[in-house]
Short mmCIF file of C-alpha atoms in Angstrom, two decimals:
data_model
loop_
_atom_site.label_atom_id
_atom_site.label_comp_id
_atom_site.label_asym_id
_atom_site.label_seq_id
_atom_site.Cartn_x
_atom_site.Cartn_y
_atom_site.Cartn_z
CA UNK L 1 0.00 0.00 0.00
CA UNK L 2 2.83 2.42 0.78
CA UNK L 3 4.35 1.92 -2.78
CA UNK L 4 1.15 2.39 -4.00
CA UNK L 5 0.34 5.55 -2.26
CA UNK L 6 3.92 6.94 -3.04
CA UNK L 7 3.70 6.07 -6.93
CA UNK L 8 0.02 7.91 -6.93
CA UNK L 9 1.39 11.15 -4.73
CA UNK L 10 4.12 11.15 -7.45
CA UNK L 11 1.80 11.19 -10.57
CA UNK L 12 -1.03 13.40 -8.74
CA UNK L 13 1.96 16.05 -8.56
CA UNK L 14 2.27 16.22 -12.62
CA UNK L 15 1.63 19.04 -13.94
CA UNK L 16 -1.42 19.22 -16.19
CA UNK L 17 -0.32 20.70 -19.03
CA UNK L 18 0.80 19.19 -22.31
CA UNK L 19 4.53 19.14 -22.58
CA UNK L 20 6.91 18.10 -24.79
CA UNK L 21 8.09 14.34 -24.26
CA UNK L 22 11.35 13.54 -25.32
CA UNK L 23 12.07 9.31 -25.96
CA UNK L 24 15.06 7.04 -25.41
CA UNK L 25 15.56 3.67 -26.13
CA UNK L 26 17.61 1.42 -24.13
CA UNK L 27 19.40 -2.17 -25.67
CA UNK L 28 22.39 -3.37 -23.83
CA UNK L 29 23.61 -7.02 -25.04
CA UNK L 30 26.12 -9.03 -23.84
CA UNK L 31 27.25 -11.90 -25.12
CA UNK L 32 29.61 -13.96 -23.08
CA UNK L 33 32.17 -17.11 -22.58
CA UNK L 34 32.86 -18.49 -19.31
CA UNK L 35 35.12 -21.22 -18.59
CA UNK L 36 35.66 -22.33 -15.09
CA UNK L 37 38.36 -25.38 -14.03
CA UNK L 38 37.87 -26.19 -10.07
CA UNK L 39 39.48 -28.31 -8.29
CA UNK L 40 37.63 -31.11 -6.38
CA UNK L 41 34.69 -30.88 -9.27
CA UNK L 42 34.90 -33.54 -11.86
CA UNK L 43 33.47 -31.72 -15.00
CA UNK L 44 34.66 -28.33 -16.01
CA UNK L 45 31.77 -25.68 -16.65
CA UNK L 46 31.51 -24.52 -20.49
CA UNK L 47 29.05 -21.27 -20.07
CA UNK L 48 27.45 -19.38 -23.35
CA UNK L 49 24.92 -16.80 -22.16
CA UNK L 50 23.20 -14.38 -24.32
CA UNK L 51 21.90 -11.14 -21.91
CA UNK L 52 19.48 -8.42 -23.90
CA UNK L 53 18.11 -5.43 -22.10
CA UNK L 54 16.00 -3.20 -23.55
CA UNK L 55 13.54 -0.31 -22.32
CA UNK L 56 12.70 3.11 -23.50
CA UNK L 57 13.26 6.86 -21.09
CA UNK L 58 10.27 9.24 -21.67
CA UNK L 59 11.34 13.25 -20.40
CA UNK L 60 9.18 15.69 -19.72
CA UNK L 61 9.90 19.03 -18.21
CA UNK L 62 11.53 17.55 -14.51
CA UNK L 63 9.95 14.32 -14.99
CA UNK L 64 11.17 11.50 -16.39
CA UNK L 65 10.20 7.76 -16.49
CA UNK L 66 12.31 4.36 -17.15
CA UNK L 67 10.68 1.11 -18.08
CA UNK L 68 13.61 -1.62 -19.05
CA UNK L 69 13.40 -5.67 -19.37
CA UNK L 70 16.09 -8.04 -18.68
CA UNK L 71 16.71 -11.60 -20.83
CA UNK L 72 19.28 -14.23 -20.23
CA UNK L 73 19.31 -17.16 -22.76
CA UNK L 74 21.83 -19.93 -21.94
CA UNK L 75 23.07 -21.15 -25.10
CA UNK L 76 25.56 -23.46 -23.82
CA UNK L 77 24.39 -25.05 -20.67
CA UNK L 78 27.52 -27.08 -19.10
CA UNK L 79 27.33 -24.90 -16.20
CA UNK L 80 25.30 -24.99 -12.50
CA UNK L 81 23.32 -21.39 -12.61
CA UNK L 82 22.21 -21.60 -9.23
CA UNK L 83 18.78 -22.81 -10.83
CA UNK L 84 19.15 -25.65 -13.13
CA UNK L 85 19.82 -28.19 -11.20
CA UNK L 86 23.28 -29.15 -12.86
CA UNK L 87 25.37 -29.19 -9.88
CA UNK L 88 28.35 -31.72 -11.47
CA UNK L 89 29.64 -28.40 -12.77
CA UNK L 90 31.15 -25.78 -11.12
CA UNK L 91 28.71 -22.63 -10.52
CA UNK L 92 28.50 -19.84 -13.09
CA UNK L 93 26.00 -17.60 -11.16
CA UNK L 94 24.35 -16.95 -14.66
CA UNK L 95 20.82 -18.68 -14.74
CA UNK L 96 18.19 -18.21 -18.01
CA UNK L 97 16.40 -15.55 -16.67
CA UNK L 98 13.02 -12.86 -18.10
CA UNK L 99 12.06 -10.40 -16.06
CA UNK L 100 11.06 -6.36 -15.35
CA UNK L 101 14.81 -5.17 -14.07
CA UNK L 102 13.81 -1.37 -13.98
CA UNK L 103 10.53 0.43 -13.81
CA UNK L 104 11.09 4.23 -12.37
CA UNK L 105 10.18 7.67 -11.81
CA UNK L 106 12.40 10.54 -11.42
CA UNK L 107 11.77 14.04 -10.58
CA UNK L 108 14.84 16.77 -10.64
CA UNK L 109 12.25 19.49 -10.47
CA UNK L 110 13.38 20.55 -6.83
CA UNK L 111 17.36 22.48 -7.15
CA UNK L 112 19.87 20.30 -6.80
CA UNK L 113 18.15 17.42 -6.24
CA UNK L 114 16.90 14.24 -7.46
CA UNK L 115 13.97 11.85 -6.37
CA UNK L 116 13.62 8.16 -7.87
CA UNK L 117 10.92 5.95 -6.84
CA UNK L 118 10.54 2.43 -8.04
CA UNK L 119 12.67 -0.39 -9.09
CA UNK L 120 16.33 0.92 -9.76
CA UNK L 121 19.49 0.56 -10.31
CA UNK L 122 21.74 2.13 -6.45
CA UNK L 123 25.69 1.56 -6.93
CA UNK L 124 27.35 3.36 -4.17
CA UNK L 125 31.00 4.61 -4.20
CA UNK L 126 32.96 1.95 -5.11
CA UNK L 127 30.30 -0.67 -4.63
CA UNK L 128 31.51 -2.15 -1.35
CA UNK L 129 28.21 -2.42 0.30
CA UNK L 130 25.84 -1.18 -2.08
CA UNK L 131 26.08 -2.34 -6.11
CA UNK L 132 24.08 -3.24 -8.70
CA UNK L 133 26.33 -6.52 -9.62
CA UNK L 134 27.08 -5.72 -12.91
CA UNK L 135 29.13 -8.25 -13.26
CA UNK L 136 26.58 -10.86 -13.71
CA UNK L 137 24.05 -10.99 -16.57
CA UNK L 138 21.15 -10.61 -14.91
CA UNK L 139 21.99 -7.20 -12.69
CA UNK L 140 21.03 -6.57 -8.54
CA UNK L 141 18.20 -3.67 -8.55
CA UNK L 142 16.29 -2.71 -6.10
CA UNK L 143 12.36 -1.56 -5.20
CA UNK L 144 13.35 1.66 -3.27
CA UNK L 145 12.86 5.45 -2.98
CA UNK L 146 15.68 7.56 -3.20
CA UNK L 147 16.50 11.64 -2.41
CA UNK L 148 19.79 12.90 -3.62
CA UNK L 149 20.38 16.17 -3.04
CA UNK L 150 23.49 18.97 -2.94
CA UNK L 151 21.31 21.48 -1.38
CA UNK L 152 22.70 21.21 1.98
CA UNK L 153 25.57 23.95 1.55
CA UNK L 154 29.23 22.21 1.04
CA UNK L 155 27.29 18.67 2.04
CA UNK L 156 26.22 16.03 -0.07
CA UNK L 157 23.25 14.00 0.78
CA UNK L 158 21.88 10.57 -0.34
CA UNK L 159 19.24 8.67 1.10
CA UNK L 160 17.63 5.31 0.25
CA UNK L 161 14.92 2.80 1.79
CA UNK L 162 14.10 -0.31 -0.13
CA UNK L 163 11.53 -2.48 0.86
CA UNK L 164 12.97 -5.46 -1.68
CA UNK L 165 16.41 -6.49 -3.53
CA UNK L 166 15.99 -7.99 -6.88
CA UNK L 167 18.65 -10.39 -6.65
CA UNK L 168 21.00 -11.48 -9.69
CA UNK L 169 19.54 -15.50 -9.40
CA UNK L 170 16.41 -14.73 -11.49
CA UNK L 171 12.43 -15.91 -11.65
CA UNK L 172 13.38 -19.39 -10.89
CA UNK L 173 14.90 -19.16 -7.71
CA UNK L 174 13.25 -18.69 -4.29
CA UNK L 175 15.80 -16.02 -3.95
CA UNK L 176 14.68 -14.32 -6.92
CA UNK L 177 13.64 -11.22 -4.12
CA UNK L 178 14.64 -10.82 -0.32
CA UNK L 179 12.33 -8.59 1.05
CA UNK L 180 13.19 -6.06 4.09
CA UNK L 181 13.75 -2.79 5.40
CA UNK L 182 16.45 -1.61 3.96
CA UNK L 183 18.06 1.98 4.93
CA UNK L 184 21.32 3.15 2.47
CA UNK L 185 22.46 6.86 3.96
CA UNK L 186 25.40 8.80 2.91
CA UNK L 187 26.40 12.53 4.08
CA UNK L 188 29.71 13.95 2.56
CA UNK L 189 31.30 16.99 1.79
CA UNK L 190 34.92 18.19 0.13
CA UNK L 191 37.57 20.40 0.85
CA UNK L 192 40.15 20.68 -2.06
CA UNK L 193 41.48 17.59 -3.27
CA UNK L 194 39.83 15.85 -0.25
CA UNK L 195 36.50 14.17 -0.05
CA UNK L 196 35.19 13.00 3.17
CA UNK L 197 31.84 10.70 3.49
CA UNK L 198 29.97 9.31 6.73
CA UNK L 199 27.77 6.45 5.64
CA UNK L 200 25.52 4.07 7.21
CA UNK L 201 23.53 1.37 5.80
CA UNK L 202 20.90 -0.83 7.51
CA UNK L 203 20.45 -4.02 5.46
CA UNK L 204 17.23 -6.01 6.65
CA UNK L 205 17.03 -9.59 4.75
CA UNK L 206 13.91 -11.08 6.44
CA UNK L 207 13.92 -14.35 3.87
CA UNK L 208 14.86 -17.69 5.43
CA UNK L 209 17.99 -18.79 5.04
CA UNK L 210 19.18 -14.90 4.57
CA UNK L 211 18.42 -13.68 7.80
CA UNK L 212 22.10 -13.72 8.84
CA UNK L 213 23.11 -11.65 6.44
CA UNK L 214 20.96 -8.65 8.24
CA UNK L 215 23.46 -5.88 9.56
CA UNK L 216 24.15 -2.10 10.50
CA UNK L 217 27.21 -0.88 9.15
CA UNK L 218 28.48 2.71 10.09
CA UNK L 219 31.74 4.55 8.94
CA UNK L 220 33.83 6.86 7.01
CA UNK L 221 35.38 6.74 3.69
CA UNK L 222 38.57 9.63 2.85
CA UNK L 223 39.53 10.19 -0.80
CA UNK L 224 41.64 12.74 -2.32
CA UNK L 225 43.94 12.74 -5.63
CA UNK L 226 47.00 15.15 -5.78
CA UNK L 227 48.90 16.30 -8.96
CA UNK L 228 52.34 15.35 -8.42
CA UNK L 229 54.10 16.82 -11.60
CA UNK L 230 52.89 16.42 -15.55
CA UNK L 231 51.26 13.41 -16.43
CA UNK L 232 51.74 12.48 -12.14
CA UNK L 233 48.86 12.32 -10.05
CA UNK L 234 48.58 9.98 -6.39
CA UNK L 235 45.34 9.04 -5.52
CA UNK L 236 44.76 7.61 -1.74
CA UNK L 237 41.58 5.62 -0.16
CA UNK L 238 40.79 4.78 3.15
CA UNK L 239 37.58 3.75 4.56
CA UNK L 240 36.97 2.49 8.51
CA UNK L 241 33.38 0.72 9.15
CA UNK L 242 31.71 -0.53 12.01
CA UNK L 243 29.62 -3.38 11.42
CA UNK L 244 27.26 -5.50 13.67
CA UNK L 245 23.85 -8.02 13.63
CA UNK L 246 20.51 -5.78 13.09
CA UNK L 247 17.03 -7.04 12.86
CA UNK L 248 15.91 -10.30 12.47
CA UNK L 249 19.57 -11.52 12.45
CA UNK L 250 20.00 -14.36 14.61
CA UNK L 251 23.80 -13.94 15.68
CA UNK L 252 25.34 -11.49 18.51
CA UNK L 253 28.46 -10.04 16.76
CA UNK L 254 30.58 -6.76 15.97
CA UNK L 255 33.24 -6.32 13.69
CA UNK L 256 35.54 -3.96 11.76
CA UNK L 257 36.25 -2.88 8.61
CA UNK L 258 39.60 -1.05 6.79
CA UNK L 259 40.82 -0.36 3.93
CA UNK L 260 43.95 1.32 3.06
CA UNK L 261 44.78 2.06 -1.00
CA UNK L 262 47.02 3.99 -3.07
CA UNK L 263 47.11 4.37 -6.67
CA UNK L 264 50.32 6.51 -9.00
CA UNK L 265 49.24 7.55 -12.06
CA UNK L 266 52.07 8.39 -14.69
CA UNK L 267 50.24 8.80 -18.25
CA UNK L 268 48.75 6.26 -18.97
CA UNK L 269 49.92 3.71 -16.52
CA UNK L 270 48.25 3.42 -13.03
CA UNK L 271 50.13 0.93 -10.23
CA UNK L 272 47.81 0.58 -6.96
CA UNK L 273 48.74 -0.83 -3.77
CA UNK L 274 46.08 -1.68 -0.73
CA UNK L 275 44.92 -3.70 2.44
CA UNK L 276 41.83 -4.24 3.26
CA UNK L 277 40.56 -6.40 5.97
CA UNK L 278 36.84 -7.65 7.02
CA UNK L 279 36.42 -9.00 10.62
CA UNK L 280 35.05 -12.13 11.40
CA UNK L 281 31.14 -12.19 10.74
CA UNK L 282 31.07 -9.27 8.45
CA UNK L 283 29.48 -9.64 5.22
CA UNK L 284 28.33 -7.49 2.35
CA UNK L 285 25.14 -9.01 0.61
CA UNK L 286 24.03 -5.96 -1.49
CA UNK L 287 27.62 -5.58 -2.65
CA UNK L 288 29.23 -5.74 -6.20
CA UNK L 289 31.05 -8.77 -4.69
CA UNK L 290 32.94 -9.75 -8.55
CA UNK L 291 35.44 -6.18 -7.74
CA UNK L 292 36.72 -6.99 -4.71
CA UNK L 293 38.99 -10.12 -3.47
CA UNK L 294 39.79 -11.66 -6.67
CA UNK L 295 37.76 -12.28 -9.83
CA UNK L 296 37.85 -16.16 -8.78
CA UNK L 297 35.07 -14.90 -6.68
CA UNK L 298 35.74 -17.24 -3.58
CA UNK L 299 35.15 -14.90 -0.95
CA UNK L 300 31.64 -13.98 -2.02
CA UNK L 301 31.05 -15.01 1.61
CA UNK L 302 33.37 -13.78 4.27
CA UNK L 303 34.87 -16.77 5.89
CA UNK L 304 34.19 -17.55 9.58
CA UNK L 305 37.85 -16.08 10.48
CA UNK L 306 37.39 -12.89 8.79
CA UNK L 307 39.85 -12.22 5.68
CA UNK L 308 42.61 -10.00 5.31
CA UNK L 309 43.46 -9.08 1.74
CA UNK L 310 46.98 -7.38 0.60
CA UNK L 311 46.60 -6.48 -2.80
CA UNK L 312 48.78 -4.70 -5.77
CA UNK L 313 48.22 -3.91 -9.87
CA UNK L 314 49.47 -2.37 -12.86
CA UNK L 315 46.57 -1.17 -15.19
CA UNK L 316 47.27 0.64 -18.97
CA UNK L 317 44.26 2.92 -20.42
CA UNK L 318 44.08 3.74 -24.12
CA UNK L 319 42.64 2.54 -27.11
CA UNK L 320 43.44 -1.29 -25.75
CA UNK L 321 43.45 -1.15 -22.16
CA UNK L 322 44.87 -3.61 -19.60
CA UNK L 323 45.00 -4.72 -16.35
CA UNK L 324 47.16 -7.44 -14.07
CA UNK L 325 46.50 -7.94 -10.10
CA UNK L 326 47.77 -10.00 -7.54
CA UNK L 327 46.16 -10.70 -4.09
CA UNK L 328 47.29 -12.66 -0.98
CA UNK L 329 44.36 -13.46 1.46
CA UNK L 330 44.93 -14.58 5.47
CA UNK L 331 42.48 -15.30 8.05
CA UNK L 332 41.48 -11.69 10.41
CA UNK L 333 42.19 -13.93 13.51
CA UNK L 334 44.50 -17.76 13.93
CA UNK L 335 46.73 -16.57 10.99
CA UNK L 336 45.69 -18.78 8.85
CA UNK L 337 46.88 -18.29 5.10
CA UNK L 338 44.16 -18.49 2.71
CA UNK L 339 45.99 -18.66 -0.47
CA UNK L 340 47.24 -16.26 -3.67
CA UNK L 341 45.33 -14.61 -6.57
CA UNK L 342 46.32 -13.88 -10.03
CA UNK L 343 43.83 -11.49 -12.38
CA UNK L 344 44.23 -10.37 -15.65
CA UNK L 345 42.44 -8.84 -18.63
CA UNK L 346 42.73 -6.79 -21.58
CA UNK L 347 39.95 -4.81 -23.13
CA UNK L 348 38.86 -3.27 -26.44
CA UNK L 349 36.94 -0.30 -27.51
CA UNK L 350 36.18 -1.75 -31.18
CA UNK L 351 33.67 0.87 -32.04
CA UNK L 352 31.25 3.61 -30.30
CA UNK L 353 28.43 0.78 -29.90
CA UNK L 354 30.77 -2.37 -29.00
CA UNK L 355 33.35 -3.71 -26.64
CA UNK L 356 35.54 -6.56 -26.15
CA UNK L 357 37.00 -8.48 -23.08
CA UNK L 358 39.18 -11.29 -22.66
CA UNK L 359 39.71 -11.94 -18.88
CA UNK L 360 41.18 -14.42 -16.37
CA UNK L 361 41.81 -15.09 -12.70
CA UNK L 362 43.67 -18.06 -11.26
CA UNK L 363 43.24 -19.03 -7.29
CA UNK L 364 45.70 -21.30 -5.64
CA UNK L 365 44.64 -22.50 -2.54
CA UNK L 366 46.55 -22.98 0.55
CA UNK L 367 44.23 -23.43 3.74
CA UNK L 368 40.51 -21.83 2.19
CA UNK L 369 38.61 -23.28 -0.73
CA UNK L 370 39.88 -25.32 -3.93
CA UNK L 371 42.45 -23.80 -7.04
CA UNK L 372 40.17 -22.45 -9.27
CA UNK L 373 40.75 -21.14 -12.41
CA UNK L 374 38.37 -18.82 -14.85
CA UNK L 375 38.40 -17.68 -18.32
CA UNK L 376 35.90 -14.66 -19.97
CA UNK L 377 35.48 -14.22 -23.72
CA UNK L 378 33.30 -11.35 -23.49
CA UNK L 379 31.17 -9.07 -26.66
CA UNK L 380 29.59 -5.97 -25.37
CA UNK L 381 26.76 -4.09 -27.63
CA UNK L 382 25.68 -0.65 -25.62
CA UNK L 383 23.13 1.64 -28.08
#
């Protein structure tokens, strides 16, 4: 009834005039490879998924409305999606999937400031706690209302409640939706090169099975970039969060957060250097979980020891652009040593429409999870 009642205030509010209504269409296709050889599974997984979306944007005046569908077509299916039931094969979290991703309405008619109600797309900052998963074929959106606004003076507000998270594992999973009360709230403001943000997010997952996963996370995240000569720049990250059980969470815990990073730019070259660490119990549900800990993605779920992750790249932008990472993961607590990481990938802007992607990561285990290794072959078509 709420939604309801919001979506009809919304409309009510539109002015009555005629204006002019400006159309966009939306098509986004991906069509992708993945390989993935794990240890400990018989039968490596031979993925070939086909992902469409497709939607129009109507403007009018400060109004504007999104309506976008999502497809995923498996066209080779020697993989376990989560869904179908193939578990022989190691898990490519890409199920055949149909489905409404975005329906919205946006109003900027107020200065500085943006309302969106309705099923959306939220990424927040880097995507630590709060992503859409793009990653994945079938994307992480959520049923929310959201007020961004730089009205505030020097401070920049945004503020989100979601009542449901559209998960990435599609109509035929009893996860398809985890409903909740879900509060995302961010208040920075900068001063020269530096940009300082308080955030705290309140992630209520009242689904079975889920329920642990409900938190309150508060903290701080510090960024600033400084020219160092022509060409030169440094760029530094840190970020300090609280986190512990909230709601219907069954557990009694509280845990930290860090993370430490530093990137030199010199052209077109960036090396980055950082530490981050995640106590024990602390876990990240809504996040884009594919950027961080290694693209082998076996830390999707914090281990019961917490992790600690030490990691360094060398990245080249231009018209091909590349990328090479290593990570080393321990325990938080017993010093236990996890294993090593190695990423890579080279991209290619082929045209203004299309993109290519060849990508790989390659875990060795030592005392957490299996070696695992993963290959992408990856065609992008963006209209």
């Amino acid at each position: 009834m709420k939604r309801a009642l919001l979506l009809g205030v919304a409309l009510a509010a539109t002015p009555a005039a005629a204006q002019t209504i400006t159309l966009k269409p939306i098509v986004d296709a991906r069509l992708r490879y993945e390989g993935v050889d794990q240890d400990g599974i018989a039968r490596d997984a031979d993925a070939v998924t086909l992902r469409l979306r497709s939607g129009v944007t109507a403007t009018t005046g400060p109004w504007s409305a999104l309506v976008e569908a999502e497809g995923t077509l498996g066209v080779v299916n020697r993989y376990n999606s989560t869904t179908n039931g193939k578990t022989r094969f190691p898990t490519v979290a890409d199920p055949q999937n149909i489905e409404l991703n975005r329906i919205q309405l946006q109003y900027k008619g107020i200065a500085k400031t943006t309302v969106t109600v309705g099923r959306q797309r939220i990424n927040l900052d880097d995507q630590r706690f709060v992503g859409s998963v793009g990653w994945r074929q079938n994307e992480q959106t959520f049923d929310a209302v959201r007020v961004e606004t730089a009205a505030l003076g020097p401070l920049v507000a945004d503020v989100t409640y979601s009542w449901s998270d559209r998960t990435i594992y599609g109509i035929d999973s009893r996860l398809q939706a985890i409903s909740g009360d879900n509060v995302f709230a961010q208040l920075g403001t900068k001063a020269g090169p530096v940009a300082v943000k308080g955030f705290a997010y309140l992630i209520d997952q009242d689904e079975a099975g889920r329920r642990q996963f409900s938190s309150q996370t508060y903290g701080l995240r510090a960024a600033a970039s400084f020219p160092l000569a022509k060409d030169m720049k440094l760029g530094l990250l840190g970020s300090y969060a609280r986190q512990s059980d909230y709601a219907s969470n069954p557990g009694n815990y509280a845990a930290n957060y860090w993370l430490g990073e530093a990137a030199l730019g010199v052209k077109h070259f960036t090396v980055t250097g950082g530490y981050e660490v995640l106590g024990a119990n602390i876990q990240t549900p809504l996040a884009t979980l594919h950027k961080f800990n290694g693209w082998a993605d076996k830390f999707l779920v914090t281990p019961a020891n917490g992790l600690r992750d030490a990691y360094a790249s060398v990245g080249y932008t231009g018209p091909v652009s590349a990328l090479i990472a290593w990570h080393h993961f321990e325990s938080d607590r017993l010093s236990q040593n996890y294993g090593n990481e190695w990423n890579a990938q080279v991209g290619w802007k082929a045209t203004k429409h299309t993109a290519l992607l060849v990508k790989y990561a390659d875990y060795n285990a030592k005392r957490f999870a299996t070696d695992t290794r993963k290959l992408w072959l990856q065609l992008d078509y963006t209209l």
